[in-house]
Amino acid sequence: MTTRPPQPLITRTPEAEGTGFSKVFAFLRDRLLEGSIRSGDRLIPERELALQLGVSRPIVREALRALAMLGVVEIRERVGTVVRKPDVSVLGDFFAFSMAQQADIVDDVMQARIAIEVQAIRLACRHATTSDLERIAAAVDHIEATVHDSDEGSRADYEFHTALVRASRSETLMQLYAAMATLLMRSHHERRDVVGGDPAVKQYLVEDHARIFQALVSRDEDRADQVLRKHFSIGDEYRRNAAAEPATRGRPPARKEPA
C-alpha cells in the first residue's frame, strides 16, 4: 500500500503574497508616520521582520527591493536595509506612469495644479522671503527672454510656477507639485504650442506673469488669488478658442481685471 505524502497545511496563493507584500509597505509607512524610524535608521534584519509581520523572507526581500527602487530604503551589503528620504523626482515618474493611461489626464492634472497654486499663493503672501521674491522676479525675466522659444519658454513658465509654490513654504504642497512635474511640463508645452508665433499673445503671456508677481509683492491674499485664477481661466479660454476656431489663434481673449 502506497502512502501519500502529507499535504501542506497552508498553500501560499498570489493573493496571500500580495497581502504579505503590502504588509511590508504598511509597516515602513506607519513607522515613518509615527516617527519611530527616520531617515538614516537601519531596519531590523529580514528574518526578524518576516517573523514580526507573519510573511515569508522572500516576500520581505522583494518588498524591500521595490522600496529601494522608489528610493525609500537603501540595501547596503554587510550593513542591512537603511531608511532614506526618497527623491521626489523618482516618485513623480511613478505618478506619471500611473496616470498616463487616463484620457484627458493633462486637463485633470491642471485642475489639481490650480488647487495647489491658489492655496500656495495665499501662503506665499504670508511667508515669501526676499529670496523667494527675487527667484520669482528672475523667473518673470526668464519668461520674457524665452518667449519666442517654445521649449525654453515652457521650462521658464514651469520655473515661475514652481517658484511660486516654493514660496508658500508648505512642504506638502511642494511635494505634491513636484510629484506632478512630468505631467505639468507636458501641460506647459501644450499650452505654448497653442500660443504659436503671435507676438500679441506672447506679450500678454509675459505681462500676465508679471501681474501675478506684483500681486504677490503686495501681500494681498485676495488680490493674488483673483489674479492667479484669472490667469488660469484666460489661458483655458484662449486654448478652447484656438482649438475651435484656428482663425482666432492670433487674438488673446479680452482680459477683465478683477475689482
PDB file of N, CA, C and O in Angstrom, residues 210-245:
ATOM      1  N   ALA A 210       3.835  88.835 -14.908  1.00  0.00           N
ATOM      2  CA  ALA A 210       4.284  90.000 -14.132  1.00  0.00           C
ATOM      3  C   ALA A 210       3.179  90.474 -13.194  1.00  0.00           C
ATOM      4  O   ALA A 210       3.444  90.893 -12.056  1.00  0.00           O
ATOM      5  N   ARG A 211       1.923  90.394 -13.640  1.00  0.00           N
ATOM      6  CA  ARG A 211       0.793  90.792 -12.786  1.00  0.00           C
ATOM      7  C   ARG A 211       0.682  89.874 -11.565  1.00  0.00           C
ATOM      8  O   ARG A 211       0.392  90.325 -10.454  1.00  0.00           O
ATOM      9  N   ILE A 212       0.896  88.580 -11.786  1.00  0.00           N
ATOM     10  CA  ILE A 212       0.854  87.635 -10.665  1.00  0.00           C
ATOM     11  C   ILE A 212       1.944  87.983  -9.656  1.00  0.00           C
ATOM     12  O   ILE A 212       1.706  88.003  -8.437  1.00  0.00           O
ATOM     13  N   PHE A 213       3.131  88.273 -10.163  1.00  0.00           N
ATOM     14  CA  PHE A 213       4.251  88.613  -9.279  1.00  0.00           C
ATOM     15  C   PHE A 213       3.948  89.879  -8.477  1.00  0.00           C
ATOM     16  O   PHE A 213       4.189  89.931  -7.258  1.00  0.00           O
ATOM     17  N   GLN A 214       3.416  90.899  -9.124  1.00  0.00           N
ATOM     18  CA  GLN A 214       3.113  92.150  -8.424  1.00  0.00           C
ATOM     19  C   GLN A 214       2.035  91.942  -7.364  1.00  0.00           C
ATOM     20  O   GLN A 214       2.075  92.561  -6.293  1.00  0.00           O
ATOM     21  N   ALA A 215       1.072  91.078  -7.652  1.00  0.00           N
ATOM     22  CA  ALA A 215       0.041  90.775  -6.659  1.00  0.00           C
ATOM     23  C   ALA A 215       0.650  90.097  -5.440  1.00  0.00           C
ATOM     24  O   ALA A 215       0.245  90.345  -4.299  1.00  0.00           O
ATOM     25  N   LEU A 216       1.645  89.249  -5.674  1.00  0.00           N
ATOM     26  CA  LEU A 216       2.335  88.589  -4.562  1.00  0.00           C
ATOM     27  C   LEU A 216       3.155  89.598  -3.758  1.00  0.00           C
ATOM     28  O   LEU A 216       3.140  89.573  -2.525  1.00  0.00           O
ATOM     29  N   VAL A 217       3.831  90.491  -4.440  1.00  0.00           N
ATOM     30  CA  VAL A 217       4.644  91.505  -3.766  1.00  0.00           C
ATOM     31  C   VAL A 217       3.779  92.382  -2.862  1.00  0.00           C
ATOM     32  O   VAL A 217       4.215  92.795  -1.781  1.00  0.00           O
ATOM     33  N   SER A 218       2.544  92.618  -3.281  1.00  0.00           N
ATOM     34  CA  SER A 218       1.639  93.451  -2.488  1.00  0.00           C
ATOM     35  C   SER A 218       1.180  92.776  -1.203  1.00  0.00           C
ATOM     36  O   SER A 218       0.606  93.419  -0.328  1.00  0.00           O
ATOM     37  N   ARG A 219       1.382  91.456  -1.100  1.00  0.00           N
ATOM     38  CA  ARG A 219       0.995  90.669   0.075  1.00  0.00           C
ATOM     39  C   ARG A 219      -0.514  90.685   0.314  1.00  0.00           C
ATOM     40  O   ARG A 219      -0.972  90.455   1.427  1.00  0.00           O
ATOM     41  N   ASP A 220      -1.278  90.908  -0.748  1.00  0.00           N
ATOM     42  CA  ASP A 220      -2.739  90.935  -0.658  1.00  0.00           C
ATOM     43  C   ASP A 220      -3.252  89.569  -1.121  1.00  0.00           C
ATOM     44  O   ASP A 220      -3.287  89.279  -2.313  1.00  0.00           O
ATOM     45  N   GLU A 221      -3.657  88.729  -0.163  1.00  0.00           N
ATOM     46  CA  GLU A 221      -4.042  87.358  -0.494  1.00  0.00           C
ATOM     47  C   GLU A 221      -5.218  87.284  -1.453  1.00  0.00           C
ATOM     48  O   GLU A 221      -5.213  86.502  -2.410  1.00  0.00           O
ATOM     49  N   ASP A 222      -6.248  88.075  -1.203  1.00  0.00           N
ATOM     50  CA  ASP A 222      -7.439  88.026  -2.063  1.00  0.00           C
ATOM     51  C   ASP A 222      -7.111  88.472  -3.480  1.00  0.00           C
ATOM     52  O   ASP A 222      -7.557  87.868  -4.460  1.00  0.00           O
ATOM     53  N   ARG A 223      -6.335  89.544  -3.592  1.00  0.00           N
ATOM     54  CA  ARG A 223      -5.945  90.036  -4.915  1.00  0.00           C
ATOM     55  C   ARG A 223      -5.099  89.003  -5.659  1.00  0.00           C
ATOM     56  O   ARG A 223      -5.325  88.721  -6.835  1.00  0.00           O
ATOM     57  N   ALA A 224      -4.131  88.430  -4.961  1.00  0.00           N
ATOM     58  CA  ALA A 224      -3.261  87.431  -5.576  1.00  0.00           C
ATOM     59  C   ALA A 224      -4.066  86.215  -6.029  1.00  0.00           C
ATOM     60  O   ALA A 224      -3.839  85.666  -7.111  1.00  0.00           O
ATOM     61  N   ASP A 225      -5.014  85.798  -5.212  1.00  0.00           N
ATOM     62  CA  ASP A 225      -5.898  84.670  -5.543  1.00  0.00           C
ATOM     63  C   ASP A 225      -6.668  84.971  -6.824  1.00  0.00           C
ATOM     64  O   ASP A 225      -6.726  84.152  -7.750  1.00  0.00           O
ATOM     65  N   GLN A 226      -7.251  86.166  -6.903  1.00  0.00           N
ATOM     66  CA  GLN A 226      -8.064  86.542  -8.064  1.00  0.00           C
ATOM     67  C   GLN A 226      -7.234  86.615  -9.342  1.00  0.00           C
ATOM     68  O   GLN A 226      -7.647  86.128 -10.404  1.00  0.00           O
ATOM     69  N   VAL A 227      -6.062  87.233  -9.249  1.00  0.00           N
ATOM     70  CA  VAL A 227      -5.215  87.382 -10.430  1.00  0.00           C
ATOM     71  C   VAL A 227      -4.754  86.020 -10.946  1.00  0.00           C
ATOM     72  O   VAL A 227      -4.737  85.768 -12.154  1.00  0.00           O
ATOM     73  N   LEU A 228      -4.390  85.128 -10.040  1.00  0.00           N
ATOM     74  CA  LEU A 228      -3.932  83.800 -10.457  1.00  0.00           C
ATOM     75  C   LEU A 228      -5.073  82.994 -11.075  1.00  0.00           C
ATOM     76  O   LEU A 228      -4.888  82.320 -12.101  1.00  0.00           O
ATOM     77  N   ARG A 229      -6.247  83.046 -10.463  1.00  0.00           N
ATOM     78  CA  ARG A 229      -7.390  82.331 -11.041  1.00  0.00           C
ATOM     79  C   ARG A 229      -7.716  82.875 -12.432  1.00  0.00           C
ATOM     80  O   ARG A 229      -8.052  82.110 -13.352  1.00  0.00           O
ATOM     81  N   LYS A 230      -7.633  84.194 -12.589  1.00  0.00           N
ATOM     82  CA  LYS A 230      -7.904  84.797 -13.892  1.00  0.00           C
ATOM     83  C   LYS A 230      -6.862  84.350 -14.915  1.00  0.00           C
ATOM     84  O   LYS A 230      -7.186  84.097 -16.084  1.00  0.00           O
ATOM     85  N   HIS A 231      -5.631  84.229 -14.475  1.00  0.00           N
ATOM     86  CA  HIS A 231      -4.549  83.757 -15.340  1.00  0.00           C
ATOM     87  C   HIS A 231      -4.875  82.370 -15.900  1.00  0.00           C
ATOM     88  O   HIS A 231      -4.734  82.125 -17.106  1.00  0.00           O
ATOM     89  N   PHE A 232      -5.335  81.495 -15.039  1.00  0.00           N
ATOM     90  CA  PHE A 232      -5.666  80.141 -15.480  1.00  0.00           C
ATOM     91  C   PHE A 232      -6.902  80.143 -16.376  1.00  0.00           C
ATOM     92  O   PHE A 232      -6.948  79.442 -17.389  1.00  0.00           O
ATOM     93  N   SER A 233      -7.917  80.913 -16.013  1.00  0.00           N
ATOM     94  CA  SER A 233      -9.156  80.899 -16.794  1.00  0.00           C
ATOM     95  C   SER A 233      -8.962  81.505 -18.179  1.00  0.00           C
ATOM     96  O   SER A 233      -9.507  81.012 -19.170  1.00  0.00           O
ATOM     97  N   ILE A 234      -8.151  82.577 -18.262  1.00  0.00           N
ATOM     98  CA  ILE A 234      -7.881  83.177 -19.562  1.00  0.00           C
ATOM     99  C   ILE A 234      -7.107  82.205 -20.448  1.00  0.00           C
ATOM    100  O   ILE A 234      -7.366  82.065 -21.640  1.00  0.00           O
ATOM    101  N   GLY A 235      -6.153  81.505 -19.851  1.00  0.00           N
ATOM    102  CA  GLY A 235      -5.399  80.515 -20.608  1.00  0.00           C
ATOM    103  C   GLY A 235      -6.295  79.413 -21.147  1.00  0.00           C
ATOM    104  O   GLY A 235      -6.168  78.996 -22.304  1.00  0.00           O
ATOM    105  N   ASP A 236      -7.215  78.939 -20.312  1.00  0.00           N
ATOM    106  CA  ASP A 236      -8.135  77.894 -20.753  1.00  0.00           C
ATOM    107  C   ASP A 236      -9.054  78.406 -21.867  1.00  0.00           C
ATOM    108  O   ASP A 236      -9.352  77.698 -22.825  1.00  0.00           O
ATOM    109  N   GLU A 237      -9.506  79.662 -21.705  1.00  0.00           N
ATOM    110  CA  GLU A 237     -10.409  80.227 -22.708  1.00  0.00           C
ATOM    111  C   GLU A 237      -9.701  80.375 -24.052  1.00  0.00           C
ATOM    112  O   GLU A 237     -10.263  80.045 -25.099  1.00  0.00           O
ATOM    113  N   TYR A 238      -8.471  80.859 -24.015  1.00  0.00           N
ATOM    114  CA  TYR A 238      -7.727  81.004 -25.259  1.00  0.00           C
ATOM    115  C   TYR A 238      -7.485  79.646 -25.909  1.00  0.00           C
ATOM    116  O   TYR A 238      -7.592  79.501 -27.132  1.00  0.00           O
ATOM    117  N   ARG A 239      -7.174  78.653 -25.095  1.00  0.00           N
ATOM    118  CA  ARG A 239      -6.924  77.315 -25.614  1.00  0.00           C
ATOM    119  C   ARG A 239      -8.174  76.751 -26.296  1.00  0.00           C
ATOM    120  O   ARG A 239      -8.100  76.150 -27.368  1.00  0.00           O
ATOM    121  N   ARG A 240      -9.338  76.959 -25.662  1.00  0.00           N
ATOM    122  CA  ARG A 240     -10.587  76.476 -26.271  1.00  0.00           C
ATOM    123  C   ARG A 240     -10.878  77.206 -27.572  1.00  0.00           C
ATOM    124  O   ARG A 240     -11.272  76.598 -28.574  1.00  0.00           O
ATOM    125  N   ASN A 241     -10.715  78.531 -27.579  1.00  0.00           N
ATOM    126  CA  ASN A 241     -10.990  79.319 -28.782  1.00  0.00           C
ATOM    127  C   ASN A 241     -10.056  78.935 -29.927  1.00  0.00           C
ATOM    128  O   ASN A 241     -10.470  78.841 -31.082  1.00  0.00           O
ATOM    129  N   ALA A 242      -8.775  78.707 -29.572  1.00  0.00           N
ATOM    130  CA  ALA A 242      -7.803  78.349 -30.601  1.00  0.00           C
ATOM    131  C   ALA A 242      -8.125  76.991 -31.208  1.00  0.00           C
ATOM    132  O   ALA A 242      -7.944  76.766 -32.399  1.00  0.00           O
ATOM    133  N   ALA A 243      -8.620  76.073 -30.381  1.00  0.00           N
ATOM    134  CA  ALA A 243      -8.956  74.739 -30.872  1.00  0.00           C
ATOM    135  C   ALA A 243     -10.216  74.774 -31.737  1.00  0.00           C
ATOM    136  O   ALA A 243     -10.314  74.066 -32.736  1.00  0.00           O
ATOM    137  N   ALA A 244     -11.173  75.626 -31.353  1.00  0.00           N
ATOM    138  CA  ALA A 244     -12.451  75.680 -32.068  1.00  0.00           C
ATOM    139  C   ALA A 244     -12.357  76.507 -33.343  1.00  0.00           C
ATOM    140  O   ALA A 244     -12.970  76.197 -34.354  1.00  0.00           O
ATOM    141  N   GLU A 245     -11.597  77.593 -33.284  1.00  0.00           N
ATOM    142  CA  GLU A 245     -11.513  78.490 -34.425  1.00  0.00           C
ATOM    143  C   GLU A 245     -10.057  78.854 -34.684  1.00  0.00           C
ATOM    144  O   GLU A 245      -9.555  79.827 -34.113  1.00  0.00           O
TER     145      GLU A 245
END
